[in-house]
Short mmCIF file of C-alpha atoms and ligand atoms in Angstrom, two decimals:
data_model
loop_
_atom_site.label_atom_id
_atom_site.label_comp_id
_atom_site.label_asym_id
_atom_site.label_seq_id
_atom_site.Cartn_x
_atom_site.Cartn_y
_atom_site.Cartn_z
CA UNK A 1 -64.61 -33.59 -73.09
CA UNK A 2 -63.81 -30.00 -72.01
CA UNK A 3 -67.43 -29.53 -70.92
CA UNK A 4 -67.28 -32.71 -68.82
CA UNK A 5 -64.10 -31.55 -67.05
CA UNK A 6 -65.76 -28.16 -66.41
CA UNK A 7 -68.79 -29.91 -64.89
CA UNK A 8 -66.43 -31.82 -62.56
CA UNK A 9 -64.75 -28.50 -61.60
CA UNK A 10 -68.19 -27.09 -60.73
CA UNK A 11 -69.04 -30.19 -58.74
CA UNK A 12 -65.78 -29.93 -56.78
CA UNK A 13 -66.51 -26.21 -56.22
CA UNK A 14 -70.06 -26.92 -54.98
CA UNK A 15 -68.93 -29.70 -52.63
CA UNK A 16 -66.12 -27.55 -51.24
CA UNK A 17 -68.61 -24.74 -50.43
CA UNK A 18 -70.74 -27.18 -48.45
CA UNK A 19 -67.80 -28.79 -46.65
CA UNK A 20 -66.23 -25.36 -45.97
CA UNK A 21 -69.49 -23.99 -44.56
CA UNK A 22 -69.80 -26.99 -42.25
CA UNK A 23 -66.19 -26.46 -41.06
CA UNK A 24 -66.92 -22.78 -40.40
CA UNK A 25 -69.39 -23.78 -37.71
CA UNK A 26 -66.60 -24.79 -35.34
CA UNK A 27 -63.80 -22.38 -34.32
CA UNK A 28 -61.27 -25.21 -34.39
CA UNK A 29 -61.88 -25.90 -38.10
CA UNK A 30 -63.13 -22.46 -39.25
CA UNK A 31 -59.86 -21.24 -40.80
CA UNK A 32 -59.44 -24.46 -42.81
CA UNK A 33 -63.11 -24.27 -43.85
CA UNK A 34 -62.50 -20.81 -45.28
CA UNK A 35 -59.49 -22.13 -47.26
CA UNK A 36 -61.42 -25.17 -48.52
CA UNK A 37 -64.23 -22.95 -49.88
CA UNK A 38 -61.75 -20.48 -51.37
CA UNK A 39 -59.94 -23.33 -53.12
CA UNK A 40 -63.28 -24.57 -54.53
CA UNK A 41 -64.05 -21.08 -55.78
CA UNK A 42 -60.61 -20.87 -57.45
CA UNK A 43 -61.22 -24.21 -59.21
CA UNK A 44 -64.62 -22.98 -60.46
CA UNK A 45 -63.20 -19.63 -61.69
CA UNK A 46 -60.15 -21.07 -63.43
CA UNK A 47 -62.24 -23.93 -64.85
CA UNK A 48 -64.58 -21.35 -66.40
CA UNK A 49 -61.70 -19.24 -67.74
CA UNK A 50 -59.90 -22.11 -69.43
CA UNK A 51 -62.61 -24.68 -70.19
CA UNK A 52 -65.82 -22.79 -70.89
CA UNK A 53 -66.95 -22.85 -74.53
CA UNK A 54 -69.73 -20.39 -75.43
CA UNK A 55 -72.32 -21.82 -77.83
CA UNK A 56 -72.08 -19.40 -80.75
CA UNK A 57 -68.89 -17.45 -80.16
CA UNK A 58 -65.42 -17.69 -78.71
CA UNK A 59 -64.45 -16.78 -75.18
CA UNK A 60 -63.55 -13.11 -75.27
CA UNK A 61 -62.75 -10.16 -73.00
CA UNK A 62 -60.09 -12.34 -71.37
CA UNK A 63 -57.87 -9.30 -70.65
CA UNK A 64 -60.70 -7.40 -68.93
CA UNK A 65 -61.64 -10.38 -66.80
CA UNK A 66 -58.10 -11.16 -65.63
CA UNK A 67 -57.35 -7.45 -65.10
CA UNK A 68 -60.47 -7.03 -62.91
CA UNK A 69 -59.60 -10.19 -60.98
CA UNK A 70 -56.08 -8.95 -60.21
CA UNK A 71 -57.32 -5.52 -59.08
CA UNK A 72 -60.09 -7.08 -56.96
CA UNK A 73 -57.71 -9.62 -55.39
CA UNK A 74 -55.16 -6.93 -54.45
CA UNK A 75 -57.78 -4.55 -52.99
CA UNK A 76 -59.59 -7.39 -51.17
CA UNK A 77 -56.55 -8.99 -49.60
CA UNK A 78 -54.83 -5.74 -48.59
CA UNK A 79 -57.98 -4.32 -46.98
CA UNK A 80 -58.85 -7.64 -45.26
CA UNK A 81 -55.36 -7.76 -43.73
CA UNK A 82 -55.45 -4.13 -42.60
CA UNK A 83 -58.97 -4.03 -41.14
CA UNK A 84 -59.30 -4.00 -37.36
CA UNK A 85 -61.47 -6.72 -35.84
CA UNK A 86 -63.85 -4.08 -34.51
CA UNK A 87 -64.33 -2.66 -38.01
CA UNK A 88 -65.11 -6.05 -39.53
CA UNK A 89 -68.88 -5.44 -39.87
CA UNK A 90 -68.16 -2.37 -42.06
CA UNK A 91 -65.95 -4.51 -44.28
CA UNK A 92 -68.55 -7.28 -44.48
CA UNK A 93 -71.05 -4.63 -45.58
CA UNK A 94 -68.83 -3.37 -48.40
CA UNK A 95 -67.98 -6.87 -49.64
CA UNK A 96 -71.62 -7.86 -49.47
CA UNK A 97 -72.65 -4.72 -51.36
CA UNK A 98 -70.16 -5.57 -54.12
CA UNK A 99 -71.70 -9.07 -54.41
CA UNK A 100 -75.16 -7.51 -54.77
CA UNK A 101 -73.86 -5.05 -57.37
CA UNK A 102 -72.31 -7.88 -59.40
CA UNK A 103 -75.60 -9.81 -59.40
CA UNK A 104 -77.52 -6.68 -60.43
CA UNK A 105 -75.02 -5.90 -63.21
CA UNK A 106 -75.35 -9.44 -64.60
CA UNK A 107 -79.11 -8.94 -64.81
CA UNK A 108 -78.72 -5.52 -66.43
CA UNK A 109 -76.31 -6.88 -69.06
CA UNK A 110 -78.44 -9.96 -69.72
CA UNK A 111 -81.78 -8.13 -69.90
CA UNK A 112 -81.13 -6.91 -73.44
CA UNK A 113 -79.90 -10.34 -74.55
CA UNK A 114 -81.95 -13.03 -72.82
CA UNK A 115 -85.17 -11.08 -72.23
CA UNK A 116 -85.72 -11.07 -76.00
CA UNK A 117 -86.30 -14.85 -75.90
CA UNK A 118 -89.44 -14.02 -73.92
CA UNK A 119 -89.12 -17.07 -71.64
CA UNK A 120 -90.94 -15.91 -68.49
CA UNK A 121 -88.67 -17.91 -66.17
CA UNK A 122 -85.58 -16.25 -67.63
CA UNK A 123 -87.12 -12.77 -67.39
CA UNK A 124 -88.22 -13.56 -63.85
CA UNK A 125 -84.71 -14.57 -62.76
CA UNK A 126 -83.22 -11.49 -64.45
CA UNK A 127 -85.68 -9.21 -62.65
CA UNK A 128 -85.30 -10.97 -59.31
CA UNK A 129 -81.50 -10.82 -59.58
CA UNK A 130 -81.62 -7.14 -60.49
CA UNK A 131 -84.14 -6.12 -57.78
CA UNK A 132 -82.59 -8.13 -54.94
CA UNK A 133 -79.01 -7.33 -56.01
CA UNK A 134 -79.76 -3.58 -56.20
CA UNK A 135 -81.47 -3.53 -52.80
CA UNK A 136 -78.55 -5.42 -51.34
CA UNK A 137 -76.01 -3.04 -52.94
CA UNK A 138 -77.58 0.27 -51.92
CA UNK A 139 -78.65 -1.11 -48.51
CA UNK A 140 -75.13 -2.41 -47.79
CA UNK A 141 -73.59 0.96 -48.71
CA UNK A 142 -75.93 2.71 -46.26
CA UNK A 143 -75.14 0.04 -43.66
CA UNK A 144 -71.44 0.71 -44.17
CA UNK A 145 -71.99 4.46 -43.79
CA UNK A 146 -73.97 3.97 -40.58
CA UNK A 147 -71.59 1.51 -39.00
CA UNK A 148 -68.62 3.78 -39.67
CA UNK A 149 -70.52 6.74 -38.23
CA UNK A 150 -70.61 8.63 -41.57
CA UNK A 151 -74.40 8.40 -41.93
CA UNK A 152 -76.94 9.01 -39.16
CA UNK A 153 -80.34 7.29 -38.69
CA UNK A 154 -83.03 9.03 -40.79
CA UNK A 155 -86.74 8.45 -40.86
CA UNK A 156 -89.94 10.38 -41.61
CA UNK A 157 -93.49 9.80 -40.50
CA UNK A 158 -95.26 7.19 -42.59
CA UNK A 159 -91.98 5.76 -43.80
CA UNK A 160 -93.09 2.15 -43.29
CA UNK A 161 -96.13 2.68 -45.51
CA UNK A 162 -93.99 4.54 -48.04
CA UNK A 163 -91.49 1.65 -48.11
CA UNK A 164 -94.31 -0.83 -48.66
CA UNK A 165 -95.72 1.29 -51.49
CA UNK A 166 -92.28 1.42 -53.20
CA UNK A 167 -91.98 -2.35 -52.84
CA UNK A 168 -95.46 -2.83 -54.27
CA UNK A 169 -94.73 -0.59 -57.29
CA UNK A 170 -91.53 -2.56 -57.97
CA UNK A 171 -93.48 -5.84 -57.95
CA UNK A 172 -96.26 -4.48 -60.15
CA UNK A 173 -93.80 -3.11 -62.74
CA UNK A 174 -91.92 -6.42 -62.63
CA UNK A 175 -95.14 -8.38 -63.26
CA UNK A 176 -95.93 -5.97 -66.14
CA UNK A 177 -92.59 -6.73 -67.81
CA UNK A 178 -93.10 -10.50 -67.45
CA UNK A 179 -96.77 -10.78 -68.38
CA UNK A 180 -97.66 -7.47 -70.03
CA UNK A 181 -97.35 -6.45 -73.63
CA UNK A 182 -95.01 -3.57 -72.92
CA UNK A 183 -93.56 -1.52 -75.74
CA UNK A 184 -91.12 0.21 -73.37
CA UNK A 185 -89.58 -2.65 -71.40
CA UNK A 186 -86.22 -0.88 -71.15
CA UNK A 187 -87.78 2.26 -69.61
CA UNK A 188 -89.74 0.16 -67.16
CA UNK A 189 -86.65 -1.94 -66.41
CA UNK A 190 -84.79 1.33 -65.64
CA UNK A 191 -87.59 2.46 -63.33
CA UNK A 192 -87.45 -0.84 -61.45
CA UNK A 193 -83.69 -0.47 -61.11
CA UNK A 194 -84.02 3.07 -59.72
CA UNK A 195 -86.80 2.11 -57.31
CA UNK A 196 -84.89 -0.95 -56.09
CA UNK A 197 -81.81 1.15 -55.32
CA UNK A 198 -84.06 3.65 -53.53
CA UNK A 199 -85.76 0.87 -51.57
CA UNK A 200 -82.39 -0.43 -50.31
CA UNK A 201 -81.58 3.07 -48.99
CA UNK A 202 -85.05 3.65 -47.52
CA UNK A 203 -85.22 0.37 -45.71
CA UNK A 204 -81.78 0.59 -44.04
CA UNK A 205 -81.74 4.36 -43.23
CA UNK A 206 -84.12 4.30 -40.23
CA UNK A 207 -82.62 1.22 -38.57
CA UNK A 208 -80.81 1.89 -35.31
CA UNK A 209 -77.11 1.11 -34.91
CA UNK A 210 -77.64 -1.70 -32.40
CA UNK A 211 -79.86 -3.51 -34.89
CA UNK A 212 -77.51 -3.20 -37.86
CA UNK A 213 -75.99 -6.70 -37.64
CA UNK A 214 -79.41 -8.24 -38.31
CA UNK A 215 -79.81 -6.07 -41.38
CA UNK A 216 -76.31 -6.90 -42.63
CA UNK A 217 -77.03 -10.59 -42.28
CA UNK A 218 -80.33 -10.12 -44.15
CA UNK A 219 -78.64 -8.16 -46.95
CA UNK A 220 -76.03 -10.93 -47.14
CA UNK A 221 -78.84 -13.40 -47.62
CA UNK A 222 -80.28 -11.13 -50.39
CA UNK A 223 -76.92 -11.16 -52.20
CA UNK A 224 -76.94 -14.97 -52.06
CA UNK A 225 -80.43 -15.12 -53.55
CA UNK A 226 -79.50 -12.64 -56.30
CA UNK A 227 -76.45 -14.77 -57.15
CA UNK A 228 -78.60 -17.91 -57.22
CA UNK A 229 -80.89 -16.15 -59.74
CA UNK A 230 -77.86 -15.50 -61.97
CA UNK A 231 -76.81 -19.15 -61.55
CA UNK A 232 -80.27 -20.24 -62.66
CA UNK A 233 -80.09 -17.87 -65.65
CA UNK A 234 -76.75 -19.26 -66.86
CA UNK A 235 -77.59 -22.82 -65.78
CA UNK A 236 -74.37 -22.66 -63.79
CA UNK A 237 -74.46 -25.19 -60.94
CA UNK A 238 -71.64 -23.76 -58.86
CA UNK A 239 -73.13 -20.25 -58.93
CA UNK A 240 -76.51 -21.68 -58.04
CA UNK A 241 -75.11 -23.77 -55.14
CA UNK A 242 -73.00 -20.87 -53.82
CA UNK A 243 -75.93 -18.47 -54.04
CA UNK A 244 -78.32 -20.86 -52.31
CA UNK A 245 -75.82 -21.55 -49.52
CA UNK A 246 -75.18 -17.83 -48.89
CA UNK A 247 -78.90 -17.08 -49.16
CA UNK A 248 -79.99 -19.78 -46.73
CA UNK A 249 -77.08 -19.34 -44.30
CA UNK A 250 -77.79 -15.58 -44.20
CA UNK A 251 -81.50 -16.19 -43.67
CA UNK A 252 -80.86 -18.67 -40.82
CA UNK A 253 -78.39 -16.27 -39.18
CA UNK A 254 -80.90 -13.43 -39.52
CA UNK A 255 -83.57 -15.48 -37.77
CA UNK A 256 -81.18 -16.54 -34.99
CA UNK A 257 -80.05 -12.96 -34.44
CA UNK A 258 -83.65 -11.71 -34.43
CA UNK A 259 -84.33 -14.28 -31.71
CA UNK A 260 -81.20 -13.28 -29.76
CA UNK A 261 -82.33 -9.62 -29.83
CA UNK A 262 -86.03 -10.37 -29.56
CA UNK A 263 -86.84 -8.62 -32.86
CA UNK A 264 -89.43 -9.62 -35.41
CA UNK A 265 -88.27 -10.47 -38.92
CA UNK A 266 -91.35 -8.84 -40.40
CA UNK A 267 -90.34 -5.50 -38.94
CA UNK A 268 -86.79 -5.87 -40.26
CA UNK A 269 -88.17 -6.44 -43.74
CA UNK A 270 -90.12 -3.21 -43.81
CA UNK A 271 -87.32 -1.30 -42.13
CA UNK A 272 -89.17 -0.42 -39.01
CA UNK A 273 -87.31 -1.57 -35.98
CA UNK A 274 -84.65 -0.23 -33.65
CA UNK A 275 -84.13 3.29 -34.81
CA UNK A 276 -82.63 6.15 -32.96
CA UNK A 277 -85.11 5.51 -30.16
CA UNK A 278 -82.44 3.15 -28.89
CA UNK A 279 -80.52 6.06 -27.51
CA UNK A 280 -83.59 7.48 -25.86
CA UNK A 281 -84.22 4.43 -23.68
CA UNK A 282 -85.03 4.72 -20.03
CA UNK A 283 -82.16 6.43 -18.33
CA UNK A 284 -82.55 4.66 -15.03
CA UNK A 285 -79.71 4.70 -12.60
CA UNK A 286 -79.21 8.44 -12.65
CA UNK A 287 -76.95 10.59 -10.56
CA UNK A 288 -78.65 9.83 -7.24
CA UNK A 289 -77.65 6.19 -7.39
CA UNK A 290 -74.30 5.06 -6.13
CA UNK A 291 -72.01 2.33 -7.29
CA UNK A 292 -69.15 0.56 -5.50
CA UNK A 293 -65.60 0.38 -6.74
CA UNK A 294 -63.26 -2.51 -6.09
CA UNK A 295 -59.47 -2.25 -5.96
CA UNK A 296 -57.24 -4.42 -8.15
CA UNK A 297 -55.83 -6.24 -5.14
CA UNK A 298 -59.29 -7.03 -3.75
CA UNK A 299 -60.49 -8.20 -7.17
CA UNK A 300 -57.41 -10.43 -7.52
CA UNK A 301 -58.00 -11.87 -4.05
CA UNK A 302 -61.69 -12.74 -4.56
CA UNK A 303 -60.94 -14.39 -7.86
CA UNK A 304 -57.95 -16.36 -6.64
CA UNK A 305 -59.89 -17.80 -3.73
CA UNK A 306 -63.10 -18.39 -5.68
CA UNK A 307 -64.31 -21.85 -6.60
CA UNK A 308 -65.83 -20.79 -9.91
CA UNK A 309 -65.28 -17.65 -12.03
CA UNK A 310 -67.19 -16.85 -15.20
CA UNK A 311 -65.73 -14.27 -17.57
CA UNK A 312 -68.19 -12.29 -19.72
CA UNK A 313 -66.40 -10.74 -22.72
CA UNK A 314 -67.93 -7.84 -24.63
CA UNK A 315 -67.11 -5.21 -27.22
CA UNK A 316 -64.64 -3.48 -24.84
CA UNK A 317 -62.48 -6.62 -24.75
CA UNK A 318 -62.22 -6.44 -28.54
CA UNK A 319 -61.39 -2.71 -28.45
CA UNK A 320 -58.66 -3.30 -25.89
CA UNK A 321 -57.39 -6.36 -27.82
CA UNK A 322 -57.26 -8.06 -24.44
CA UNK A 323 -58.10 -11.60 -25.54
CA UNK A 324 -54.57 -13.01 -25.08
CA UNK A 325 -54.08 -11.49 -21.65
CA UNK A 326 -57.57 -12.66 -20.74
CA UNK A 327 -56.48 -16.21 -21.55
CA UNK A 328 -53.39 -15.62 -19.38
CA UNK A 329 -55.65 -14.69 -16.47
CA UNK A 330 -57.72 -17.84 -17.04
CA UNK A 331 -54.56 -20.00 -17.02
CA UNK A 332 -53.27 -18.32 -13.90
CA UNK A 333 -56.58 -18.86 -12.03
CA UNK A 334 -56.90 -22.44 -13.27
CA UNK A 335 -53.41 -23.18 -11.94
CA UNK A 336 -54.73 -22.12 -8.51
CA UNK A 337 -57.62 -24.60 -8.81
CA UNK A 338 -60.32 -22.12 -9.85
CA UNK A 339 -62.86 -23.34 -12.42
CA UNK A 340 -62.95 -20.68 -15.15
CA UNK A 341 -65.51 -20.46 -17.93
CA UNK A 342 -66.62 -17.85 -20.46
CA UNK A 343 -70.24 -16.82 -21.02
CA UNK A 344 -70.87 -15.75 -24.63
CA UNK A 345 -73.94 -13.72 -25.54
CA UNK A 346 -74.95 -14.24 -29.19
CA UNK A 347 -74.75 -10.50 -29.96
CA UNK A 348 -71.83 -9.56 -27.70
CA UNK A 349 -69.42 -7.37 -29.64
CA UNK A 350 -70.22 -5.94 -33.03
CA UNK A 351 -70.88 -8.94 -35.26
CA UNK A 352 -72.13 -12.49 -35.00
CA UNK A 353 -69.56 -14.76 -33.36
CA UNK A 354 -67.28 -11.79 -32.55
CA UNK A 355 -66.37 -13.08 -29.09
CA UNK A 356 -65.90 -16.69 -30.22
CA UNK A 357 -63.48 -15.53 -32.95
CA UNK A 358 -61.51 -13.33 -30.52
CA UNK A 359 -61.21 -16.03 -27.89
CA UNK A 360 -60.33 -18.70 -30.48
CA UNK A 361 -57.57 -16.37 -31.68
CA UNK A 362 -56.14 -16.44 -28.13
CA UNK A 363 -56.37 -20.28 -27.99
CA UNK A 364 -59.12 -20.34 -25.38
CA UNK A 365 -60.58 -23.84 -25.37
CA UNK A 366 -63.91 -24.08 -27.13
CA UNK A 367 -65.09 -26.41 -24.34
CA UNK A 368 -64.82 -23.54 -21.82
CA UNK A 369 -67.29 -21.34 -23.75
CA UNK A 370 -70.88 -21.34 -22.48
CA UNK A 371 -73.75 -20.18 -24.64
CA UNK A 372 -76.50 -17.98 -23.21
CA UNK A 373 -78.81 -20.62 -21.74
CA UNK A 374 -76.23 -22.91 -20.09
CA UNK A 375 -74.45 -19.82 -18.78
CA UNK A 376 -77.63 -18.51 -17.18
CA UNK A 377 -78.06 -21.86 -15.45
CA UNK A 378 -74.52 -21.64 -14.02
CA UNK A 379 -74.49 -18.09 -12.67
CA UNK A 380 -76.30 -19.01 -9.44
CA UNK A 381 -73.49 -21.41 -8.54
CA UNK A 382 -70.75 -18.92 -9.52
CA UNK A 383 -68.65 -17.03 -7.00
CA UNK A 384 -67.37 -14.25 -9.25
CA UNK A 385 -68.49 -12.99 -12.65
CA UNK A 386 -65.85 -10.82 -14.31
CA UNK A 387 -67.36 -8.62 -17.02
CA UNK A 388 -64.79 -7.35 -19.50
CA UNK A 389 -66.11 -4.48 -21.62
CA UNK A 390 -69.66 -5.82 -21.92
CA UNK A 391 -72.69 -3.68 -21.14
CA UNK A 392 -75.96 -4.11 -23.09
CA UNK A 393 -75.75 -7.90 -23.04
CA UNK A 394 -75.83 -7.93 -19.20
CA UNK A 395 -78.34 -5.09 -18.78
CA UNK A 396 -81.31 -6.23 -16.59
CA UNK A 397 -83.52 -3.54 -18.22
CA UNK A 398 -83.99 -6.11 -21.01
CA UNK A 399 -85.92 -8.19 -18.49
CA UNK A 400 -87.59 -5.73 -16.18
CA UNK A 401 -88.09 -2.38 -17.96
CA UNK A 402 -90.79 -2.53 -20.67
CA UNK A 403 -89.93 1.04 -21.75
CA UNK A 404 -86.35 0.08 -22.55
CA UNK A 405 -85.41 -0.28 -26.23
CA UNK A 406 -83.67 -3.55 -25.43
CA UNK A 407 -86.68 -4.93 -23.50
CA UNK A 408 -87.21 -8.58 -24.43
CA UNK A 409 -83.63 -9.20 -25.54
CA UNK A 410 -82.36 -12.30 -23.70
CA UNK A 411 -79.43 -11.30 -21.48
CA UNK A 412 -76.72 -12.99 -19.47
CA UNK A 413 -78.24 -13.02 -15.98
CA UNK A 414 -74.97 -12.25 -14.20
CA UNK A 415 -76.75 -10.70 -11.21
CA UNK A 416 -77.51 -14.24 -9.93
CA UNK A 417 -73.81 -14.78 -9.12
CA UNK A 418 -72.48 -14.09 -5.62
CA UNK A 419 -70.32 -11.24 -6.87
CA UNK A 420 -70.07 -9.30 -10.12
CA UNK A 421 -66.98 -7.32 -11.07
CA UNK A 422 -67.48 -4.98 -14.02
CA UNK A 423 -64.48 -3.74 -15.91
CA UNK A 424 -64.93 -0.74 -18.18
CA UNK A 425 -63.31 2.67 -18.45
CA UNK A 426 -66.15 4.86 -17.18
CA UNK A 427 -69.87 4.88 -16.40
CA UNK A 428 -70.69 5.63 -20.04
CA UNK A 429 -73.43 3.52 -21.63
CA UNK A 430 -72.85 0.76 -24.21
CA UNK A 431 -73.94 0.56 -27.82
CA UNK A 432 -77.66 0.91 -27.17
CA UNK A 433 -76.99 4.16 -25.34
CA UNK A 434 -78.84 3.25 -22.14
CA UNK A 435 -77.97 3.21 -18.46
CA UNK A 436 -77.28 -0.16 -16.80
CA UNK A 437 -78.89 -0.90 -13.42
CA UNK A 438 -76.54 -3.82 -12.90
CA UNK A 439 -73.75 -1.39 -12.00
CA UNK A 440 -75.77 -0.17 -8.99
CA UNK A 441 -76.74 -3.57 -7.57
CA UNK A 442 -75.48 -4.56 -4.12
CA UNK A 443 -73.41 -7.50 -5.40
CA UNK A 444 -71.78 -5.43 -8.19
CA UNK A 445 -68.44 -3.60 -8.08
CA UNK A 446 -66.80 -1.47 -10.73
CA UNK A 447 -63.17 -2.03 -11.72
CA UNK A 448 -62.35 0.94 -13.94
CA UNK A 449 -59.63 0.94 -16.61
CA UNK A 450 -58.71 -0.35 -20.02
CA UNK A 451 -59.43 -4.10 -20.14
CA UNK A 452 -55.90 -5.06 -21.19
CA UNK A 453 -54.18 -2.94 -18.51
CA UNK A 454 -56.55 -4.14 -15.83
CA UNK A 455 -56.09 -7.80 -16.78
CA UNK A 456 -52.30 -7.44 -16.83
CA UNK A 457 -52.35 -5.92 -13.35
CA UNK A 458 -54.76 -8.55 -12.08
CA UNK A 459 -52.47 -11.34 -13.23
CA UNK A 460 -49.49 -9.66 -11.49
CA UNK A 461 -51.52 -9.29 -8.27
CA UNK A 462 -52.72 -12.91 -8.37
CA UNK A 463 -49.12 -14.12 -8.75
CA UNK A 464 -48.08 -12.10 -5.71
CA UNK A 465 -50.81 -13.48 -3.44
P1 TAP B 501 -71.61 -2.65 -25.41
O1 TAP B 501 -72.95 -2.66 -24.83
O2 TAP B 501 -71.34 -1.82 -26.61
O3 TAP B 501 -70.61 -2.19 -24.24
C1 TAP B 501 -69.23 -2.21 -24.42
C2 TAP B 501 -68.63 -1.54 -23.23
O4 TAP B 501 -67.21 -1.71 -23.35
C3 TAP B 501 -68.90 -0.06 -23.16
O5 TAP B 501 -69.85 0.25 -22.17
C4 TAP B 501 -67.52 0.57 -22.89
O6 TAP B 501 -67.61 1.34 -21.70
C5 TAP B 501 -66.63 -0.62 -22.68
N1 TAP B 501 -65.29 -0.46 -23.25
C6 TAP B 501 -64.97 0.13 -24.43
N2 TAP B 501 -63.64 0.12 -24.60
C7 TAP B 501 -63.12 -0.50 -23.51
C8 TAP B 501 -61.81 -0.81 -23.11
N3 TAP B 501 -60.73 -0.49 -23.85
N4 TAP B 501 -61.62 -1.46 -21.93
C9 TAP B 501 -62.68 -1.78 -21.16
N5 TAP B 501 -63.95 -1.49 -21.48
C10 TAP B 501 -64.17 -0.86 -22.65
O7 TAP B 501 -71.08 -4.12 -25.74
P2 TAP B 501 -71.75 -5.55 -25.52
O8 TAP B 501 -72.21 -5.74 -24.14
O9 TAP B 501 -70.76 -6.51 -26.11
O10 TAP B 501 -73.09 -5.48 -26.37
C11 TAP B 501 -73.09 -5.50 -27.72
C12 TAP B 501 -74.01 -4.40 -28.23
O11 TAP B 501 -73.71 -4.16 -29.57
C13 TAP B 501 -75.47 -4.76 -28.17
O12 TAP B 501 -76.25 -3.60 -28.04
C14 TAP B 501 -75.69 -5.40 -29.52
O13 TAP B 501 -77.03 -5.38 -29.94
C15 TAP B 501 -74.86 -4.46 -30.36
N6 TAP B 501 -74.37 -5.04 -31.57
C16 TAP B 501 -74.07 -6.35 -31.63
C17 TAP B 501 -73.62 -6.88 -32.80
C18 TAP B 501 -73.33 -8.36 -32.85
S1 TAP B 501 -74.03 -9.28 -33.90
N7 TAP B 501 -72.51 -8.88 -32.05
C19 TAP B 501 -73.36 -6.06 -33.87
C20 TAP B 501 -73.64 -4.67 -33.75
C21 TAP B 501 -74.17 -4.17 -32.60
P3 TAP B 501 -66.56 2.54 -21.44
O14 TAP B 501 -66.65 3.45 -22.60
O15 TAP B 501 -67.00 3.13 -20.14
O16 TAP B 501 -65.22 1.87 -21.32
#
């Protein structure tokens, strides 16, 4: 009876993960989707705590489990509340690393117990969980260090080959444990653990800052796969479903981000893309080129009397926390009969969906958001493009400078609009560390200042006109 109720709990948990994930795909339902999945997880956890009956023993270590849950819940919820939106990728890295560590620890604990039964599928899932979980843990910790500026990019010549050799040795040792007649499985298991941790470090260390989100998404997918291995090991459906969903969602996101940044997945896997070369990109523009500035009153005037304005939000908008005042500007222009839309680049900001989340927080209608391709079709018929703290995602070097590190990345082709107003605080480059020719084009004008201050003043000017 108890086992049947537990199975129903797991079924509810699994369904809630799927429904929650579906709801996460739309900003209007995303918050609820998160709650639905969290509720499903709570049902699965409490079902296990109160209904699970181990085959040959009683449920023990209850105090340890509940104690760890309380500590984890307090740390998780306090840090999630405190974290700034711009530091979210760092937090995702840490949480993801903890997931990988848990999956690896399960494999380590179970190796001594289950591996003795010599069932190759069990040993395989233990090894896969340990290898993938360890890579995900050490890689995520390095990713956290790099995103928070504590660790710099590091690489040495021949590193790609070295990484491949390490990976190969891990696989050979793993195969030896499964199929070989090893008298020292624990020693070999320890070697695989050490090499897997080293591989996670080696594969993330050389990757350049601008490419980190792809790696984080990939590591997230690894954690899901490692969890699915543990689910298979314990024949636990909810763990298996959760792991598969995280693994596949992470893999799909990785592929989409690779596409958005024109990177190859193969190169991500052997840790050989981006790199500090990003900062060494072609420094076109230079001191001999001039840019125009536009005054607040002129900017307010051209926008108020425009037919169509497209706003391009970027990382700077998030830094300035200017999303609410940006929505105010949109409302004020719309009242004057201007059509206002937002063009969202898939990697604008510092994490996938960053801009969508920010704008949804400010109640901007989802219908007004244009994705890359539809936005590029609309720029030619747009009077004014207002760029708010975006840089790399509108950099034409991605299209016309083969020596640029962002060459090939699809960009928002804002230069097609009649006029482009760029708001930022200075002429400093964006995340990729490269100069932006857009700022020097004849239809571009710079509007310097903090995005929030500038927007507030623009609204005041528009009201006065
Ligand atoms: P960036 O290229 O980083 O440019 C942001 C610009 O905002 C900077 O040039 C900065 O110029 C300006 N800025 C900063 N604070 C500001 C403020 N308070 N007010 C006004 N402007 C401000 O941003 P982007 O165009 O959004 O491009 C994103 C970049 O990050 C890409 O290279 C992308 O690959 C990378 N990246 C993306 C992700 C994802 S998945 N979204 C994750 C990690 C990295 P000033 O200093 O002159 O003000």
